[in-house]
Amino acid sequence: MADTSDTRTPAQIEADIKRRREVLAETLDEIGVRVHPKTIVGDAKAKVVSNIDHTVGRAYVQLNRVVSEVRASLVDDEGAPRLERVVPVALLAAGVVGLLVLGTRRRKG
């Protein structure tokens, strides 16, 4: 059987009760802050911003890779343009710009 005798003085018991109340009050304050709507919204915003930053970072890396691959396909090892590849791309770009200009003029007219 467990020993239930307490050898503390009434003043020690009161001091212990006071300490425990203070710890409990701190814990309740902390819980109150955690469940406060502003805290919840702030945490959600931070998580969304973090996810967006991560997504943008991944998109940047992917775009950089694609640009590097396109550039590598348009120049040779010495950095000189490969005309057999550059000319068709330039003609295609000029055609797209021309179509956009014509489309814009038709809408205004």
CSV table of N, CA, C and O in Angstrom, one decimal:
chain,number,residue,atom,x,y,z
A,1,MET,N,0.8,-1.2,0.0
A,1,MET,CA,0.0,0.0,0.0
A,1,MET,C,0.9,1.2,0.0
A,1,MET,O,1.9,1.3,0.6
A,2,ALA,N,0.4,2.3,-0.7
A,2,ALA,CA,1.2,3.5,-0.8
A,2,ALA,C,1.2,4.3,0.4
A,2,ALA,O,0.2,4.4,1.1
A,3,ASP,N,2.3,5.0,0.7
A,3,ASP,CA,2.4,5.8,1.9
A,3,ASP,C,1.7,7.2,1.5
A,3,ASP,O,2.2,7.9,0.6
A,4,THR,N,0.7,7.6,2.2
A,4,THR,CA,0.0,8.8,2.0
A,4,THR,C,0.3,9.9,2.9
A,4,THR,O,-0.3,11.0,2.9
A,5,SER,N,1.3,9.7,3.8
A,5,SER,CA,1.6,10.7,4.8
A,5,SER,C,2.4,11.9,4.1
A,5,SER,O,3.2,11.6,3.2
A,6,ASP,N,2.1,13.1,4.5
A,6,ASP,CA,2.7,14.3,3.9
A,6,ASP,C,3.5,15.0,5.0
A,6,ASP,O,2.9,15.4,6.0
A,7,THR,N,4.8,15.1,4.8
A,7,THR,CA,5.6,15.7,5.9
A,7,THR,C,5.8,17.2,5.7
A,7,THR,O,6.5,17.9,6.4
A,8,ARG,N,5.1,17.8,4.7
A,8,ARG,CA,5.3,19.2,4.4
A,8,ARG,C,4.4,20.0,5.4
A,8,ARG,O,3.4,19.6,5.9
A,9,THR,N,4.9,21.2,5.6
A,9,THR,CA,4.2,22.1,6.5
A,9,THR,C,3.0,22.8,5.7
A,9,THR,O,3.0,22.8,4.4
A,10,PRO,N,2.0,23.3,6.4
A,10,PRO,CA,0.9,24.0,5.6
A,10,PRO,C,1.5,25.1,4.7
A,10,PRO,O,1.0,25.3,3.6
A,11,ALA,N,2.5,25.8,5.1
A,11,ALA,CA,3.1,26.9,4.3
A,11,ALA,C,3.7,26.3,3.1
A,11,ALA,O,3.6,26.9,2.0
A,12,GLN,N,4.4,25.2,3.2
A,12,GLN,CA,5.0,24.5,2.0
A,12,GLN,C,3.9,24.0,1.0
A,12,GLN,O,4.0,24.2,-0.2
A,13,ILE,N,2.8,23.5,1.6
A,13,ILE,CA,1.7,23.1,0.8
A,13,ILE,C,1.0,24.2,0.0
A,13,ILE,O,0.8,24.2,-1.2
A,14,GLU,N,0.8,25.3,0.7
A,14,GLU,CA,0.3,26.5,0.1
A,14,GLU,C,1.2,27.1,-1.0
A,14,GLU,O,0.7,27.5,-2.0
A,15,ALA,N,2.5,27.1,-0.7
A,15,ALA,CA,3.5,27.5,-1.7
A,15,ALA,C,3.4,26.7,-3.0
A,15,ALA,O,3.5,27.1,-4.1
A,16,ASP,N,3.3,25.3,-2.7
A,16,ASP,CA,3.2,24.4,-3.8
A,16,ASP,C,1.9,24.6,-4.7
A,16,ASP,O,2.0,24.6,-5.9
A,17,ILE,N,0.8,24.8,-4.0
A,17,ILE,CA,-0.4,25.1,-4.7
A,17,ILE,C,-0.3,26.4,-5.5
A,17,ILE,O,-0.8,26.4,-6.6
A,18,LYS,N,0.3,27.4,-4.9
A,18,LYS,CA,0.4,28.7,-5.6
A,18,LYS,C,1.3,28.5,-6.9
A,18,LYS,O,1.0,29.0,-7.9
A,19,ARG,N,2.4,27.8,-6.7
A,19,ARG,CA,3.3,27.5,-7.9
A,19,ARG,C,2.5,26.8,-9.0
A,19,ARG,O,2.6,27.1,-10.2
A,20,ARG,N,1.8,25.8,-8.6
A,20,ARG,CA,1.0,25.0,-9.6
A,20,ARG,C,-0.1,25.8,-10.3
A,20,ARG,O,-0.3,25.7,-11.4
A,21,ARG,N,-0.7,26.7,-9.5
A,21,ARG,CA,-1.7,27.6,-10.1
A,21,ARG,C,-1.0,28.5,-11.1
A,21,ARG,O,-1.6,28.8,-12.2
A,22,GLU,N,0.2,29.0,-10.8
A,22,GLU,CA,0.9,29.9,-11.8
A,22,GLU,C,1.2,29.2,-13.0
A,22,GLU,O,1.1,29.7,-14.1
A,23,VAL,N,1.7,27.9,-12.9
A,23,VAL,CA,2.1,27.1,-14.1
A,23,VAL,C,0.8,26.9,-14.9
A,23,VAL,O,0.8,27.0,-16.1
A,24,LEU,N,-0.3,26.5,-14.2
A,24,LEU,CA,-1.6,26.3,-14.9
A,24,LEU,C,-2.0,27.5,-15.6
A,24,LEU,O,-2.5,27.5,-16.8
A,25,ALA,N,-1.9,28.7,-15.0
A,25,ALA,CA,-2.3,30.0,-15.6
A,25,ALA,C,-1.5,30.2,-16.9
A,25,ALA,O,-2.0,30.7,-17.9
A,26,GLU,N,-0.2,30.0,-16.8
A,26,GLU,CA,0.7,30.2,-18.0
A,26,GLU,C,0.3,29.2,-19.1
A,26,GLU,O,0.2,29.6,-20.3
A,27,THR,N,0.0,28.0,-18.7
A,27,THR,CA,-0.4,27.0,-19.7
A,27,THR,C,-1.7,27.4,-20.4
A,27,THR,O,-1.8,27.3,-21.6
A,28,LEU,N,-2.7,27.9,-19.6
A,28,LEU,CA,-3.9,28.3,-20.2
A,28,LEU,C,-3.8,29.5,-21.1
A,28,LEU,O,-4.4,29.6,-22.1
A,29,ASP,N,-2.9,30.5,-20.7
A,29,ASP,CA,-2.6,31.6,-21.5
A,29,ASP,C,-2.0,31.2,-22.9
A,29,ASP,O,-2.4,31.7,-23.9
A,30,GLU,N,-1.1,30.3,-22.8
A,30,GLU,CA,-0.4,29.8,-24.0
A,30,GLU,C,-1.5,29.1,-24.9
A,30,GLU,O,-1.5,29.3,-26.2
A,31,ILE,N,-2.3,28.3,-24.4
A,31,ILE,CA,-3.4,27.7,-25.1
A,31,ILE,C,-4.3,28.7,-25.8
A,31,ILE,O,-4.7,28.6,-26.9
A,32,GLY,N,-4.6,29.7,-25.0
A,32,GLY,CA,-5.5,30.8,-25.5
A,32,GLY,C,-4.9,31.5,-26.7
A,32,GLY,O,-5.5,31.9,-27.7
A,33,VAL,N,-3.5,31.7,-26.7
A,33,VAL,CA,-2.9,32.4,-27.8
A,33,VAL,C,-2.9,31.4,-29.0
A,33,VAL,O,-3.1,31.9,-30.1
A,34,ARG,N,-2.6,30.2,-28.8
A,34,ARG,CA,-2.6,29.2,-29.9
A,34,ARG,C,-3.9,29.0,-30.6
A,34,ARG,O,-4.0,28.8,-31.8
A,35,VAL,N,-5.0,29.1,-29.9
A,35,VAL,CA,-6.3,28.9,-30.5
A,35,VAL,C,-7.0,30.2,-30.9
A,35,VAL,O,-8.1,30.2,-31.4
A,36,HIS,N,-6.3,31.3,-30.7
A,36,HIS,CA,-6.9,32.6,-31.0
A,36,HIS,C,-7.1,32.7,-32.5
A,36,HIS,O,-6.2,32.3,-33.3
A,37,PRO,N,-8.2,33.2,-33.0
A,37,PRO,CA,-8.4,33.3,-34.5
A,37,PRO,C,-7.2,34.0,-35.3
A,37,PRO,O,-6.8,33.6,-36.3
A,38,LYS,N,-6.7,35.1,-34.7
A,38,LYS,CA,-5.6,35.8,-35.3
A,38,LYS,C,-4.4,34.9,-35.5
A,38,LYS,O,-3.7,34.9,-36.5
A,39,THR,N,-4.1,34.1,-34.5
A,39,THR,CA,-3.0,33.2,-34.5
A,39,THR,C,-3.2,32.1,-35.6
A,39,THR,O,-2.3,31.8,-36.4
A,40,ILE,N,-4.4,31.6,-35.6
A,40,ILE,CA,-4.7,30.5,-36.6
A,40,ILE,C,-4.6,31.1,-38.0
A,40,ILE,O,-4.0,30.5,-38.9
A,41,VAL,N,-5.2,32.3,-38.2
A,41,VAL,CA,-5.1,32.9,-39.6
A,41,VAL,C,-3.6,33.2,-39.9
A,41,VAL,O,-3.2,33.0,-41.0
A,42,GLY,N,-2.9,33.7,-39.0
A,42,GLY,CA,-1.5,34.0,-39.2
A,42,GLY,C,-0.7,32.8,-39.6
A,42,GLY,O,0.1,32.8,-40.5
A,43,ASP,N,-0.9,31.7,-38.9
A,43,ASP,CA,-0.2,30.4,-39.2
A,43,ASP,C,-0.6,29.9,-40.6
A,43,ASP,O,0.2,29.5,-41.4
A,44,ALA,N,-1.9,30.0,-40.9
A,44,ALA,CA,-2.4,29.6,-42.2
A,44,ALA,C,-1.7,30.4,-43.3
A,44,ALA,O,-1.3,29.9,-44.4
A,45,LYS,N,-1.7,31.8,-43.1
A,45,LYS,CA,-1.1,32.7,-44.1
A,45,LYS,C,0.4,32.3,-44.3
A,45,LYS,O,0.9,32.3,-45.4
A,46,ALA,N,1.1,32.1,-43.2
A,46,ALA,CA,2.5,31.7,-43.3
A,46,ALA,C,2.7,30.4,-44.1
A,46,ALA,O,3.7,30.3,-44.9
A,47,LYS,N,1.8,29.5,-43.9
A,47,LYS,CA,2.0,28.2,-44.6
A,47,LYS,C,1.7,28.4,-46.1
A,47,LYS,O,2.4,27.8,-46.9
A,48,VAL,N,0.7,29.2,-46.4
A,48,VAL,CA,0.4,29.5,-47.8
A,48,VAL,C,1.6,30.2,-48.5
A,48,VAL,O,2.0,29.8,-49.6
A,49,VAL,N,2.1,31.2,-47.8
A,49,VAL,CA,3.3,31.9,-48.4
A,49,VAL,C,4.4,31.0,-48.6
A,49,VAL,O,5.1,31.0,-49.6
A,50,SER,N,4.7,30.1,-47.6
A,50,SER,CA,5.8,29.2,-47.8
A,50,SER,C,5.6,28.2,-49.0
A,50,SER,O,6.5,28.0,-49.7
A,51,ASN,N,4.3,27.7,-49.1
A,51,ASN,CA,4.0,26.9,-50.3
A,51,ASN,C,4.2,27.6,-51.6
A,51,ASN,O,4.7,27.1,-52.6
A,52,ILE,N,3.7,28.9,-51.6
A,52,ILE,CA,3.9,29.7,-52.9
A,52,ILE,C,5.4,29.9,-53.2
A,52,ILE,O,5.8,29.7,-54.3
A,53,ASP,N,6.1,30.2,-52.2
A,53,ASP,CA,7.6,30.4,-52.4
A,53,ASP,C,8.2,29.2,-52.9
A,53,ASP,O,9.1,29.2,-53.8
A,54,HIS,N,7.8,28.0,-52.4
A,54,HIS,CA,8.4,26.8,-52.8
A,54,HIS,C,8.0,26.5,-54.3
A,54,HIS,O,8.8,26.1,-55.1
A,55,THR,N,6.7,26.7,-54.6
A,55,THR,CA,6.3,26.5,-56.0
A,55,THR,C,7.0,27.4,-56.9
A,55,THR,O,7.4,27.0,-58.0
A,56,VAL,N,7.1,28.7,-56.6
A,56,VAL,CA,7.7,29.7,-57.5
A,56,VAL,C,9.2,29.3,-57.6
A,56,VAL,O,9.7,29.4,-58.8
A,57,GLY,N,9.9,28.9,-56.6
A,57,GLY,CA,11.2,28.4,-56.7
A,57,GLY,C,11.4,27.3,-57.6
A,57,GLY,O,12.3,27.2,-58.5
A,58,ARG,N,10.5,26.3,-57.5
A,58,ARG,CA,10.6,25.1,-58.4
A,58,ARG,C,10.3,25.5,-59.9
A,58,ARG,O,11.0,25.1,-60.8
A,59,ALA,N,9.3,26.5,-60.1
A,59,ALA,CA,9.0,26.9,-61.4
A,59,ALA,C,10.2,27.7,-62.0
A,59,ALA,O,10.6,27.5,-63.2
A,60,TYR,N,10.9,28.5,-61.2
A,60,TYR,CA,12.1,29.2,-61.7
A,60,TYR,C,13.2,28.2,-62.1
A,60,TYR,O,13.8,28.4,-63.1
A,61,VAL,N,13.4,27.2,-61.3
A,61,VAL,CA,14.4,26.2,-61.6
A,61,VAL,C,14.1,25.5,-63.0
A,61,VAL,O,14.9,25.3,-63.8
A,62,GLN,N,12.8,25.2,-63.1
A,62,GLN,CA,12.4,24.5,-64.3
A,62,GLN,C,12.5,25.4,-65.5
A,62,GLN,O,13.0,25.0,-66.6
A,63,LEU,N,12.1,26.7,-65.4
A,63,LEU,CA,12.2,27.6,-66.5
A,63,LEU,C,13.7,27.8,-66.9
A,63,LEU,O,14.0,27.9,-68.0
A,64,ASN,N,14.5,28.0,-65.9
A,64,ASN,CA,15.9,28.1,-66.1
A,64,ASN,C,16.5,27.0,-66.9
A,64,ASN,O,17.3,27.1,-67.8
A,65,ARG,N,16.1,25.8,-66.5
A,65,ARG,CA,16.5,24.6,-67.2
A,65,ARG,C,16.1,24.6,-68.7
A,65,ARG,O,16.8,24.3,-69.6
A,66,VAL,N,14.8,25.0,-68.9
A,66,VAL,CA,14.3,25.0,-70.3
A,66,VAL,C,15.0,26.0,-71.1
A,66,VAL,O,15.4,25.8,-72.3
A,67,VAL,N,15.2,27.2,-70.6
A,67,VAL,CA,16.0,28.3,-71.3
A,67,VAL,C,17.4,27.8,-71.6
A,67,VAL,O,17.9,28.0,-72.7
A,68,SER,N,18.0,27.1,-70.7
A,68,SER,CA,19.4,26.6,-71.0
A,68,SER,C,19.4,25.6,-72.1
A,68,SER,O,20.3,25.6,-72.9
A,69,GLU,N,18.4,24.7,-72.1
A,69,GLU,CA,18.3,23.7,-73.1
A,69,GLU,C,18.0,24.4,-74.5
A,69,GLU,O,18.6,24.0,-75.5
A,70,VAL,N,17.1,25.4,-74.5
A,70,VAL,CA,16.8,26.0,-75.8
A,70,VAL,C,18.1,26.8,-76.3
A,70,VAL,O,18.4,26.7,-77.5
A,71,ARG,N,18.7,27.5,-75.4
A,71,ARG,CA,19.9,28.2,-75.8
A,71,ARG,C,21.0,27.2,-76.3
A,71,ARG,O,21.6,27.5,-77.3
A,72,ALA,N,21.2,26.1,-75.6
A,72,ALA,CA,22.1,25.1,-76.1
A,72,ALA,C,21.8,24.5,-77.5
A,72,ALA,O,22.7,24.2,-78.2
A,73,SER,N,20.5,24.5,-77.8
A,73,SER,CA,20.1,24.0,-79.1
A,73,SER,C,20.3,25.0,-80.2
A,73,SER,O,20.4,24.7,-81.4
A,74,LEU,N,20.4,26.3,-79.8
A,74,LEU,CA,20.5,27.4,-80.8
A,74,LEU,C,22.0,27.8,-81.0
A,74,LEU,O,22.2,28.6,-82.0
A,75,VAL,N,22.9,27.4,-80.2
A,75,VAL,CA,24.3,27.8,-80.4
A,75,VAL,C,25.2,26.6,-80.3
A,75,VAL,O,24.8,25.5,-79.7
A,76,ASP,N,26.3,26.7,-81.0
A,76,ASP,CA,27.2,25.5,-81.0
A,76,ASP,C,28.1,25.6,-79.7
A,76,ASP,O,28.0,26.5,-78.9
A,77,ASP,N,29.1,24.7,-79.6
A,77,ASP,CA,30.0,24.6,-78.4
A,77,ASP,C,30.8,25.9,-78.2
A,77,ASP,O,31.2,26.2,-77.1
A,78,GLU,N,31.0,26.6,-79.3
A,78,GLU,CA,31.9,27.8,-79.2
A,78,GLU,C,31.0,29.1,-79.0
A,78,GLU,O,31.6,30.2,-78.8
A,79,GLY,N,29.7,28.9,-78.9
A,79,GLY,CA,28.8,30.1,-78.7
A,79,GLY,C,28.3,30.8,-79.9
A,79,GLY,O,27.6,31.7,-79.9
A,80,ALA,N,28.7,30.2,-81.1
A,80,ALA,CA,28.2,30.8,-82.4
A,80,ALA,C,26.8,30.3,-82.7
A,80,ALA,O,26.5,29.2,-82.4
A,81,PRO,N,26.0,31.2,-83.2
A,81,PRO,CA,24.6,30.7,-83.5
A,81,PRO,C,24.6,29.7,-84.6
A,81,PRO,O,25.3,29.7,-85.5
A,82,ARG,N,23.7,28.7,-84.4
A,82,ARG,CA,23.4,27.7,-85.5
A,82,ARG,C,22.3,28.2,-86.4
A,82,ARG,O,21.2,28.2,-86.0
A,83,LEU,N,22.7,28.7,-87.5
A,83,LEU,CA,21.8,29.4,-88.4
A,83,LEU,C,20.7,28.5,-88.8
A,83,LEU,O,19.5,28.9,-89.0
A,84,GLU,N,21.0,27.2,-89.0
A,84,GLU,CA,19.9,26.3,-89.4
A,84,GLU,C,18.8,26.1,-88.4
A,84,GLU,O,17.7,25.6,-88.7
A,85,ARG,N,19.1,26.5,-87.2
A,85,ARG,CA,18.1,26.5,-86.1
A,85,ARG,C,17.5,27.8,-85.8
A,85,ARG,O,16.4,28.0,-85.4
A,86,VAL,N,18.4,28.9,-85.8
A,86,VAL,CA,18.0,30.2,-85.4
A,86,VAL,C,17.0,30.8,-86.4
A,86,VAL,O,16.0,31.5,-86.1
A,87,VAL,N,17.3,30.7,-87.7
A,87,VAL,CA,16.5,31.3,-88.8
A,87,VAL,C,15.0,30.8,-88.7
A,87,VAL,O,14.1,31.6,-88.7
A,88,PRO,N,14.7,29.5,-88.6
A,88,PRO,CA,13.3,29.1,-88.5
A,88,PRO,C,12.6,29.6,-87.2
A,88,PRO,O,11.5,30.0,-87.3
A,89,VAL,N,13.3,29.7,-86.1
A,89,VAL,CA,12.8,30.2,-84.9
A,89,VAL,C,12.5,31.7,-85.0
A,89,VAL,O,11.4,32.2,-84.6
A,90,ALA,N,13.4,32.5,-85.7
A,90,ALA,CA,13.2,33.9,-85.9
A,90,ALA,C,12.0,34.1,-86.8
A,90,ALA,O,11.2,35.0,-86.6
A,91,LEU,N,11.9,33.3,-87.9
A,91,LEU,CA,10.7,33.5,-88.8
A,91,LEU,C,9.4,33.1,-88.1
A,91,LEU,O,8.4,33.8,-88.3
A,92,LEU,N,9.4,32.1,-87.3
A,92,LEU,CA,8.2,31.8,-86.5
A,92,LEU,C,7.8,32.9,-85.5
A,92,LEU,O,6.6,33.3,-85.5
A,93,ALA,N,8.8,33.5,-84.8
A,93,ALA,CA,8.5,34.6,-83.9
A,93,ALA,C,8.0,35.8,-84.7
A,93,ALA,O,7.0,36.4,-84.2
A,94,ALA,N,8.5,36.1,-85.8
A,94,ALA,CA,8.1,37.2,-86.6
A,94,ALA,C,6.6,37.0,-87.1
A,94,ALA,O,5.8,37.9,-87.1
A,95,GLY,N,6.3,35.7,-87.5
A,95,GLY,CA,5.0,35.4,-87.9
A,95,GLY,C,4.0,35.6,-86.8
A,95,GLY,O,2.9,36.1,-87.0
A,96,VAL,N,4.3,35.1,-85.6
A,96,VAL,CA,3.4,35.2,-84.5
A,96,VAL,C,3.2,36.7,-84.1
A,96,VAL,O,2.0,37.1,-83.9
A,97,VAL,N,4.2,37.5,-84.1
A,97,VAL,CA,4.1,38.9,-83.9
A,97,VAL,C,3.2,39.6,-84.9
A,97,VAL,O,2.3,40.4,-84.6
A,98,GLY,N,3.4,39.2,-86.2
A,98,GLY,CA,2.6,39.8,-87.3
A,98,GLY,C,1.1,39.4,-87.1
A,98,GLY,O,0.3,40.3,-87.3
A,99,LEU,N,0.8,38.2,-86.7
A,99,LEU,CA,-0.6,37.8,-86.5
A,99,LEU,C,-1.2,38.6,-85.4
A,99,LEU,O,-2.3,39.0,-85.4
A,100,LEU,N,-0.4,38.8,-84.3
A,100,LEU,CA,-0.9,39.5,-83.2
A,100,LEU,C,-1.2,41.0,-83.6
A,100,LEU,O,-2.2,41.6,-83.2
A,101,VAL,N,-0.3,41.6,-84.4
A,101,VAL,CA,-0.5,43.0,-84.8
A,101,VAL,C,-1.8,43.0,-85.7
A,101,VAL,O,-2.6,43.9,-85.5
A,102,LEU,N,-1.9,42.1,-86.6
A,102,LEU,CA,-3.1,42.1,-87.5
A,102,LEU,C,-4.4,41.9,-86.7
A,102,LEU,O,-5.4,42.6,-86.9
A,103,GLY,N,-4.4,41.0,-85.7
A,103,GLY,CA,-5.5,40.8,-84.9
A,103,GLY,C,-5.9,42.0,-84.1
A,103,GLY,O,-7.1,42.4,-83.9
A,104,THR,N,-4.9,42.8,-83.6
A,104,THR,CA,-5.2,44.0,-82.8
A,104,THR,C,-5.8,45.1,-83.7
A,104,THR,O,-6.7,45.8,-83.4
A,105,ARG,N,-5.2,45.2,-84.9
A,105,ARG,CA,-5.7,46.2,-85.9
A,105,ARG,C,-7.2,45.9,-86.3
A,105,ARG,O,-8.0,46.8,-86.4
A,106,ARG,N,-7.5,44.7,-86.5
A,106,ARG,CA,-8.9,44.3,-86.9
A,106,ARG,C,-9.9,44.6,-85.8
A,106,ARG,O,-11.0,45.0,-86.0
A,107,ARG,N,-9.5,44.4,-84.5
A,107,ARG,CA,-10.4,44.7,-83.4
A,107,ARG,C,-10.7,46.2,-83.3
A,107,ARG,O,-11.7,46.6,-82.9
A,108,LYS,N,-9.7,47.0,-83.5
A,108,LYS,CA,-9.8,48.5,-83.4
A,108,LYS,C,-10.6,49.1,-84.6
A,108,LYS,O,-11.3,50.0,-84.4
A,109,GLY,N,-10.5,48.5,-85.7
A,109,GLY,CA,-11.1,49.0,-87.0
A,109,GLY,C,-12.5,48.7,-87.1
A,109,GLY,O,-13.5,49.1,-87.0
